[in-house]
Each structure stands twice: as structure tokens, then as C-alpha cells.
PDB file of C-alpha atoms in Angstrom:
ATOM      1  CA  ARG A1328     -29.504-113.414  78.357  1.00  0.00           C
ATOM      2  CA  THR A1329     -31.044-114.329  81.723  1.00  0.00           C
ATOM      3  CA  LEU A1330     -27.713-113.845  83.480  1.00  0.00           C
ATOM      4  CA  LEU A1331     -27.233-110.417  81.908  1.00  0.00           C
ATOM      5  CA  GLY A1332     -30.735-109.497  83.024  1.00  0.00           C
ATOM      6  CA  VAL A1333     -30.029-110.578  86.602  1.00  0.00           C
ATOM      7  CA  MET A1334     -26.729-108.682  86.617  1.00  0.00           C
ATOM      8  CA  ASN A1335     -28.327-105.441  85.472  1.00  0.00           C
ATOM      9  CA  ALA A1336     -31.293-105.848  87.806  1.00  0.00           C
ATOM     10  CA  ALA A1337     -28.869-106.316  90.694  1.00  0.00           C
ATOM     11  CA  ASP A1338     -27.055-103.145  89.663  1.00  0.00           C
ATOM     12  CA  TYR A1339     -30.315-101.210  89.324  1.00  0.00           C
ATOM     13  CA  TYR A1340     -31.560-102.243  92.765  1.00  0.00           C
ATOM     14  CA  GLY A1341     -28.205-101.815  94.476  1.00  0.00           C
ATOM     15  CA  LEU A1342     -27.552-105.510  95.147  1.00  0.00           C
ATOM     16  CA  ASP A1343     -23.806-105.111  94.860  1.00  0.00           C
ATOM     17  CA  GLU A1344     -22.789-108.587  95.952  1.00  0.00           C
ATOM     18  CA  LEU A1345     -25.091-110.244  93.419  1.00  0.00           C
ATOM     19  CA  ARG A1346     -23.975-107.816  90.706  1.00  0.00           C
ATOM     20  CA  ARG A1347     -20.308-108.564  91.351  1.00  0.00           C
ATOM     21  CA  ALA A1348     -20.959-112.305  91.361  1.00  0.00           C
ATOM     22  CA  CYS A1349     -22.816-112.155  88.042  1.00  0.00           C
ATOM     23  CA  HIS A1350     -20.249-109.851  86.466  1.00  0.00           C
ATOM     24  CA  GLY A1351     -17.365-112.033  87.569  1.00  0.00           C
ATOM     25  CA  PHE A1352     -19.052-115.178  86.288  1.00  0.00           C
ATOM     26  CA  VAL A1353     -19.855-113.654  82.897  1.00  0.00           C
ATOM     27  CA  GLN A1354     -16.283-112.419  82.475  1.00  0.00           C
ATOM     28  CA  CYS A1355     -15.031-115.942  83.154  1.00  0.00           C
ATOM     29  CA  CYS A1356     -17.338-117.166  80.380  1.00  0.00           C
ATOM     30  CA  ILE A1357     -15.875-114.907  77.679  1.00  0.00           C
ATOM     31  CA  ASN A1358     -14.297-117.168  75.074  1.00  0.00           C
ATOM     32  CA  VAL A1359     -14.413-117.793  71.331  1.00  0.00           C
ATOM     33  CA  ASP A1360     -17.544-119.910  71.671  1.00  0.00           C
ATOM     34  CA  THR A1361     -19.533-117.328  73.650  1.00  0.00           C
ATOM     35  CA  VAL A1362     -18.520-113.874  72.380  1.00  0.00           C
ATOM     36  CA  CYS A1363     -21.129-113.646  69.627  1.00  0.00           C
ATOM     37  CA  ALA A1364     -23.920-114.818  71.922  1.00  0.00           C
ATOM     38  CA  LEU A1365     -22.858-112.285  74.564  1.00  0.00           C
ATOM     39  CA  LEU A1366     -22.814-109.422  72.054  1.00  0.00           C
ATOM     40  CA  ALA A1367     -26.219-110.396  70.693  1.00  0.00           C
ATOM     41  CA  SER A1368     -27.699-110.700  74.193  1.00  0.00           C
ATOM     42  CA  ALA A1369     -26.196-107.388  75.295  1.00  0.00           C
ATOM     43  CA  GLU A1370     -28.418-105.519  72.828  1.00  0.00           C
ATOM     44  CA  ARG A1371     -31.367-105.786  75.206  1.00  0.00           C
ATOM     45  CA  TYR A1372     -29.475-104.282  78.143  1.00  0.00           C
ATOM     46  CA  ILE A1373     -26.977-101.896  76.535  1.00  0.00           C
ATOM     47  CA  GLN A1374     -28.549 -98.876  78.255  1.00  0.00           C
ATOM     48  CA  TYR A1375     -27.161-100.141  81.567  1.00  0.00           C
ATOM     49  CA  LYS A1376     -23.646 -99.304  82.734  1.00  0.00           C
ATOM     50  CA  CYS A1377     -22.881-102.905  83.717  1.00  0.00           C
ATOM     51  CA  THR A1378     -23.604-104.141  80.229  1.00  0.00           C
ATOM     52  CA  LYS A1379     -21.523-101.406  78.608  1.00  0.00           C
ATOM     53  CA  THR A1380     -18.569-102.407  80.776  1.00  0.00           C
ATOM     54  CA  LEU A1381     -19.051-106.062  79.914  1.00  0.00           C
ATOM     55  CA  VAL A1382     -19.397-105.356  76.193  1.00  0.00           C
ATOM     56  CA  GLN A1383     -16.119-103.470  76.273  1.00  0.00           C
ATOM     57  CA  LYS A1384     -14.441-106.567  77.719  1.00  0.00           C
ATOM     58  CA  VAL A1385     -16.037-108.730  75.042  1.00  0.00           C
ATOM     59  CA  LEU A1386     -14.881-106.402  72.262  1.00  0.00           C
ATOM     60  CA  GLU A1387     -11.351-106.430  73.646  1.00  0.00           C
ATOM     61  CA  PHE A1388     -11.465-110.226  73.529  1.00  0.00           C
ATOM     62  CA  VAL A1389     -12.693-110.047  69.932  1.00  0.00           C
ATOM     63  CA  ASP A1390      -9.787-107.726  69.112  1.00  0.00           C
ATOM     64  CA  GLU A1391      -7.293-110.260  70.453  1.00  0.00           C
ATOM     65  CA  HIS A1392      -8.898-113.246  68.691  1.00  0.00           C
ATOM     66  CA  GLY A1393     -10.098-111.543  65.528  1.00  0.00           C
ATOM     67  CA  ASN A1394      -9.468-114.255  62.954  1.00  0.00           C
ATOM     68  CA  GLU A1395     -11.063-116.937  65.121  1.00  0.00           C
ATOM     69  CA  VAL A1396     -14.173-114.880  65.895  1.00  0.00           C
ATOM     70  CA  LEU A1397     -14.704-113.744  62.304  1.00  0.00           C
ATOM     71  CA  ASN A1398     -14.654-117.357  61.136  1.00  0.00           C
ATOM     72  CA  LEU A1399     -17.389-118.443  63.548  1.00  0.00           C
ATOM     73  CA  GLY A1400     -20.726-119.468  62.108  1.00  0.00           C
ATOM     74  CA  SER A1401     -22.389-117.530  64.938  1.00  0.00           C
ATOM     75  CA  PHE A1402     -20.797-114.326  63.609  1.00  0.00           C
ATOM     76  CA  THR A1403     -23.453-114.311  60.878  1.00  0.00           C
ATOM     77  CA  LEU A1404     -26.174-114.013  63.531  1.00  0.00           C
ATOM     78  CA  LEU A1405     -24.924-110.686  64.893  1.00  0.00           C
ATOM     79  CA  PRO A1406     -26.848-107.500  64.054  1.00  0.00           C
ATOM     80  CA  GLN A1407     -25.448-105.568  61.107  1.00  0.00           C
ATOM     81  CA  HIS A1408     -24.329-102.585  63.162  1.00  0.00           C
ATOM     82  CA  VAL A1409     -22.371-104.858  65.525  1.00  0.00           C
ATOM     83  CA  VAL A1410     -20.592-106.444  62.548  1.00  0.00           C
ATOM     84  CA  ARG A1411     -19.687-102.947  61.363  1.00  0.00           C
ATOM     85  CA  LEU A1412     -18.480-102.009  64.826  1.00  0.00           C
ATOM     86  CA  ILE A1413     -16.178-105.028  64.946  1.00  0.00           C
ATOM     87  CA  LEU A1414     -14.807-104.635  61.414  1.00  0.00           C
ATOM     88  CA  ALA A1415     -14.188-100.922  61.963  1.00  0.00           C
ATOM     89  CA  ARG A1416     -12.130-101.382  65.114  1.00  0.00           C
ATOM     90  CA  GLU A1417      -8.525-100.357  64.618  1.00  0.00           C
ATOM     91  CA  GLU A1418      -7.548-102.732  67.422  1.00  0.00           C
ATOM     92  CA  LEU A1419      -8.981-105.789  65.645  1.00  0.00           C
ATOM     93  CA  ARG A1420      -6.263-108.365  65.041  1.00  0.00           C
ATOM     94  CA  ALA A1421      -7.524-109.985  61.873  1.00  0.00           C
ATOM     95  CA  ASP A1422      -6.148-110.111  58.367  1.00  0.00           C
ATOM     96  CA  GLU A1423      -8.044-108.176  55.730  1.00  0.00           C
ATOM     97  CA  PHE A1424      -9.025-111.192  53.642  1.00  0.00           C
ATOM     98  CA  THR A1425     -10.605-112.796  56.704  1.00  0.00           C
ATOM     99  CA  LYS A1426     -12.535-109.561  57.284  1.00  0.00           C
ATOM    100  CA  PHE A1427     -13.780-109.685  53.693  1.00  0.00           C
ATOM    101  CA  GLN A1428     -14.804-113.326  54.024  1.00  0.00           C
ATOM    102  CA  ALA A1429     -16.650-112.568  57.273  1.00  0.00           C
ATOM    103  CA  ALA A1430     -18.496-109.668  55.636  1.00  0.00           C
ATOM    104  CA  LEU A1431     -19.416-111.877  52.677  1.00  0.00           C
ATOM    105  CA  MET A1432     -20.539-114.735  54.914  1.00  0.00           C
ATOM    106  CA  TRP A1433     -22.706-112.372  56.994  1.00  0.00           C
ATOM    107  CA  SER A1434     -24.185-110.723  53.891  1.00  0.00           C
ATOM    108  CA  LYS A1435     -25.132-114.048  52.302  1.00  0.00           C
ATOM    109  CA  LYS A1436     -26.808-115.204  55.506  1.00  0.00           C
ATOM    110  CA  TYR A1437     -28.655-111.905  55.856  1.00  0.00           C
ATOM    111  CA  CYS A1438     -29.866-111.896  52.247  1.00  0.00           C
ATOM    112  CA  ASP A1439     -31.011-115.514  52.443  1.00  0.00           C
ATOM    113  CA  SER A1440     -32.947-114.765  55.617  1.00  0.00           C
ATOM    114  CA  MET A1441     -34.534-111.567  54.320  1.00  0.00           C
ATOM    115  CA  ASN A1442     -35.412-112.959  50.894  1.00  0.00           C
ATOM    116  CA  GLN A1443     -37.130-115.978  52.398  1.00  0.00           C
ATOM    117  CA  ASN A1444     -39.475-113.584  54.165  1.00  0.00           C
ATOM    118  CA  SER A1445     -40.128-111.200  51.276  1.00  0.00           C
ATOM    119  CA  ASN A1446     -41.928-111.403  47.958  1.00  0.00           C
ATOM    120  CA  CYS A1447     -40.053-111.704  44.669  1.00  0.00           C
ATOM    121  CA  HIS A1448     -40.489-107.977  43.944  1.00  0.00           C
ATOM    122  CA  ASN A1449     -38.686-106.887  47.105  1.00  0.00           C
ATOM    123  CA  THR A1450     -35.517-108.972  47.290  1.00  0.00           C
ATOM    124  CA  VAL A1451     -32.389-107.884  49.149  1.00  0.00           C
ATOM    125  CA  SER A1452     -29.298-107.491  46.966  1.00  0.00           C
ATOM    126  CA  LEU A1453     -26.097-109.190  48.093  1.00  0.00           C
ATOM    127  CA  ASN A1454     -24.022-106.529  46.330  1.00  0.00           C
ATOM    128  CA  GLN A1455     -25.827-103.756  48.156  1.00  0.00           C
ATOM    129  CA  THR A1456     -25.609-105.528  51.501  1.00  0.00           C
ATOM    130  CA  ILE A1457     -21.885-106.253  51.389  1.00  0.00           C
ATOM    131  CA  SER A1458     -21.121-102.754  50.093  1.00  0.00           C
ATOM    132  CA  SER A1459     -21.848-101.361  53.561  1.00  0.00           C
ATOM    133  CA  PHE A1460     -18.820-103.260  54.916  1.00  0.00           C
ATOM    134  CA  LEU A1461     -16.245-102.592  52.191  1.00  0.00           C
ATOM    135  CA  GLU A1462     -15.101 -99.293  53.686  1.00  0.00           C
ATOM    136  CA  TYR A1463     -13.757-101.166  56.715  1.00  0.00           C
ATOM    137  CA  ILE A1464     -11.531-103.488  54.687  1.00  0.00           C
ATOM    138  CA  HIS A1465      -8.022-102.442  53.643  1.00  0.00           C
ATOM    139  CA  PHE A1466      -7.870-104.156  50.275  1.00  0.00           C
ATOM    140  CA  HIS A1467      -4.366-102.839  49.608  1.00  0.00           C
ATOM    141  CA  LYS A1468      -3.148-105.105  52.433  1.00  0.00           C
ATOM    142  CA  ILE A1469      -4.481-108.214  50.691  1.00  0.00           C
ATOM    143  CA  PRO A1470      -1.939-109.953  48.409  1.00  0.00           C
ATOM    144  CA  ALA A1471      -2.385-109.165  44.715  1.00  0.00           C
ATOM    145  CA  ASN A1472      -2.899-112.805  43.745  1.00  0.00           C
ATOM    146  CA  VAL A1473      -5.706-113.129  46.307  1.00  0.00           C
ATOM    147  CA  LEU A1474      -7.334-109.922  45.084  1.00  0.00           C
ATOM    148  CA  MET A1475      -7.363-111.127  41.489  1.00  0.00           C
ATOM    149  CA  LYS A1476      -8.075-114.819  42.058  1.00  0.00           C
ATOM    150  CA  ASP A1477     -10.428-114.888  45.046  1.00  0.00           C
ATOM    151  CA  ILE A1478     -12.061-111.454  45.318  1.00  0.00           C
ATOM    152  CA  HIS A1479     -12.296-109.743  41.930  1.00  0.00           C
ATOM    153  CA  PRO A1480     -14.106-112.632  40.134  1.00  0.00           C
ATOM    154  CA  LEU A1481     -16.924-112.501  42.696  1.00  0.00           C
ATOM    155  CA  GLY A1482     -17.960-109.077  41.440  1.00  0.00           C
ATOM    156  CA  TYR A1483     -18.807-107.671  44.871  1.00  0.00           C
ATOM    157  CA  VAL A1484     -15.911-105.218  45.126  1.00  0.00           C
ATOM    158  CA  PRO A1485     -15.900-102.269  42.696  1.00  0.00           C
ATOM    159  CA  TYR A1486     -13.184-102.483  40.060  1.00  0.00           C
ATOM    160  CA  SER A1487     -11.830 -99.081  41.116  1.00  0.00           C
ATOM    161  CA  ILE A1488     -11.118-100.352  44.638  1.00  0.00           C
ATOM    162  CA  ILE A1489      -9.286-103.398  43.289  1.00  0.00           C
ATOM    163  CA  MET A1490      -7.221-101.269  40.898  1.00  0.00           C
ATOM    164  CA  ASN A1491      -6.345 -98.711  43.575  1.00  0.00           C
ATOM    165  CA  ALA A1492      -5.234-101.522  45.876  1.00  0.00           C
ATOM    166  CA  LEU A1493      -3.027-103.050  43.188  1.00  0.00           C
ATOM    167  CA  ALA A1494      -1.594 -99.670  42.233  1.00  0.00           C
ATOM    168  CA  TYR A1495      -0.767 -98.924  45.859  1.00  0.00           C
ATOM    169  CA  GLN A1496       1.036-102.239  46.206  1.00  0.00           C
ATOM    170  CA  ALA A1497       3.097-101.470  43.110  1.00  0.00           C
ATOM    171  CA  ASP A1498       3.844 -97.877  44.140  1.00  0.00           C
ATOM    172  CA  PRO A1499       2.370 -96.449  47.375  1.00  0.00           C
ATOM    173  CA  THR A1500       3.043 -92.893  46.206  1.00  0.00           C
ATOM    174  CA  SER A1501       0.855 -93.340  43.130  1.00  0.00           C
ATOM    175  CA  VAL A1502      -2.443 -93.519  45.017  1.00  0.00           C
ATOM    176  CA  ASP A1503      -4.114 -90.982  47.263  1.00  0.00           C
ATOM    177  CA  PRO A1504      -4.594 -92.853  50.596  1.00  0.00           C
ATOM    178  CA  SER A1505      -8.154 -91.519  50.833  1.00  0.00           C
ATOM    179  CA  LYS A1506      -9.042 -93.497  47.694  1.00  0.00           C
ATOM    180  CA  LEU A1507      -8.144 -96.795  49.340  1.00  0.00           C
ATOM    181  CA  SER A1508     -11.213 -96.565  51.592  1.00  0.00           C
ATOM    182  CA  PRO A1509     -13.113 -93.594  50.121  1.00  0.00           C
ATOM    183  CA  ASN A1510     -16.187 -93.860  52.342  1.00  0.00           C
ATOM    184  CA  ARG A1511     -14.499 -94.930  55.548  1.00  0.00           C
ATOM    185  CA  VAL A1512     -16.120 -93.480  58.647  1.00  0.00           C
ATOM    186  CA  ARG A1513     -13.655 -91.669  60.880  1.00  0.00           C
ATOM    187  CA  ARG A1514     -13.839 -92.799  64.452  1.00  0.00           C
ATOM    188  CA  SER A1515     -14.420 -90.235  67.153  1.00  0.00           C
ATOM    189  CA  ALA A1516     -11.839 -89.271  69.747  1.00  0.00           C
ATOM    190  CA  GLN A1517     -13.576 -91.557  72.214  1.00  0.00           C
ATOM    191  CA  GLY A1518     -12.867 -94.477  69.883  1.00  0.00           C
ATOM    192  CA  ARG A1519     -14.066 -97.314  72.050  1.00  0.00           C
ATOM    193  CA  SER A1520     -16.983 -95.647  73.823  1.00  0.00           C
ATOM    194  CA  MET A1521     -20.335 -97.391  73.739  1.00  0.00           C
ATOM    195  CA  SER A1522     -23.649 -95.633  73.240  1.00  0.00           C
ATOM    196  CA  VAL A1523     -27.320 -96.397  72.754  1.00  0.00           C
ATOM    197  CA  GLN A1524     -29.179 -95.413  69.615  1.00  0.00           C
ATOM    198  CA  SER A1525     -32.576 -96.210  68.230  1.00  0.00           C
ATOM    199  CA  SER A1526     -32.279 -98.416  65.193  1.00  0.00           C
ATOM    200  CA  GLY A1527     -34.155 -99.100  62.016  1.00  0.00           C
ATOM    201  CA  GLY A1528     -34.555-102.346  60.132  1.00  0.00           C
ATOM    202  CA  GLU A1529     -30.922-103.065  59.435  1.00  0.00           C
ATOM    203  CA  HIS A1530     -30.579-105.955  61.849  1.00  0.00           C
ATOM    204  CA  TYR A1531     -32.484-108.753  63.501  1.00  0.00           C
ATOM    205  CA  GLY A1532     -35.000-107.495  65.971  1.00  0.00           C
ATOM    206  CA  SER A1533     -33.397-105.168  68.526  1.00  0.00           C
ATOM    207  CA  ASN A1534     -34.251-101.516  69.120  1.00  0.00           C
ATOM    208  CA  THR A1535     -30.977-100.646  70.851  1.00  0.00           C
ATOM    209  CA  THR A1536     -27.558-100.607  69.307  1.00  0.00           C
ATOM    210  CA  LEU A1537     -23.886-100.843  70.141  1.00  0.00           C
ATOM    211  CA  THR A1538     -21.878 -98.130  68.443  1.00  0.00           C
ATOM    212  CA  SER A1539     -18.317 -96.902  68.566  1.00  0.00           C
TER     213      SER A1539
END
């Protein structure tokens, strides 16, 4: 976080040599162990061009190492909108079951954290939390035995989604493709562009967001 702050301060005050040194060092530090920390830290500085450029590099790394990143314990510490951004990326190289497991792992962590800080009359539902990620998962690409053995019994995925996925696997022409991910958000023509938005209470602490 301190390094990102120095890099953006150098950019703001026109200290090009310092900015380049910081930017080069941070890029060298992008690896599986640091990507989640970098994305979380970038929230504070996302309004700056330097950070947007860096975040794009980090997201490209995530795309290339999707399965590894989604299995990290630190993935559960990312803000909700960043998790959505990652899961929604068409470039993400991760299998769909791993995406589901990552969404479930994040949702459990989030609910545990929120419910520890709330009274018994205002608990956060795991079903409701994970439902916000389901549109980004292509369940029809998950093997039928995994759908029925590992996903359906959990009760977090609506029966209609499971049945549509199974029907598609049996006969792709029997299911309207729009029903496979009925609420999926269509990405804009810019696709990978980053922007700043004010945010509500859907994540841990930041007032700026990364969006696609």
C-alpha cells in the first residue's frame, strides 16, 4: 500500500524517475502470492492513472493463473465487487467448478465476518450472498456427476439452473442459451476498462471500486 501511494504521489507531482522505478518494482512483484494484496491495496488509489495501469497488469496475471488465484485463501479478503469483476472476465482461465468453489469460499468468509458483527435479527444469508456470483458461472460446462454430487446437494444453486445445465449437456439445442445464465451482465464494448464508482456496503471498507 505504501509503495502504491509513493508511485501515485510521484506521478501526481511529476517525479517521473521515481514513478518509473516504483512502477517497475511493483510489476516485478506481481505473482500468485501478491495479486490479491495488490488488488485490495489498489482500491485506495484507483482514481489515479498509474494505479489503473497497474491493476490492468494484475488482472491479466489473474487471467493467466485463474485456478491458482481462485484457490488462494487471500481471495476471500477481496471486496465483493472485485470478486465479481474477476469471475466475470471472459479472459479468465479457470474451470467453472473452481469458480463456484471460490464464490462459495468467499461467501462463507463474508457471512461469517458480517454475522459476527451483527445481532441475531440481522444475519447475512449465505444463499443470498452467493447468488450474486452465480450468473458468472457456466454450470453447463461442469461435468454432470460434479453438478449432482458436489453442487446440487449444497442447495445454493437453484434447481432450474442445475436442470438447464444437465439438459444442455444432453442436447444443446434443447435449451435457450440465455437460460444458462439468465441474469448475466453483458460486458461493455470497452471490456477491460477500469473506472471509479462510489460504493455502498457490499465490501470491506473502501469507497472506491474497480469495475469492468
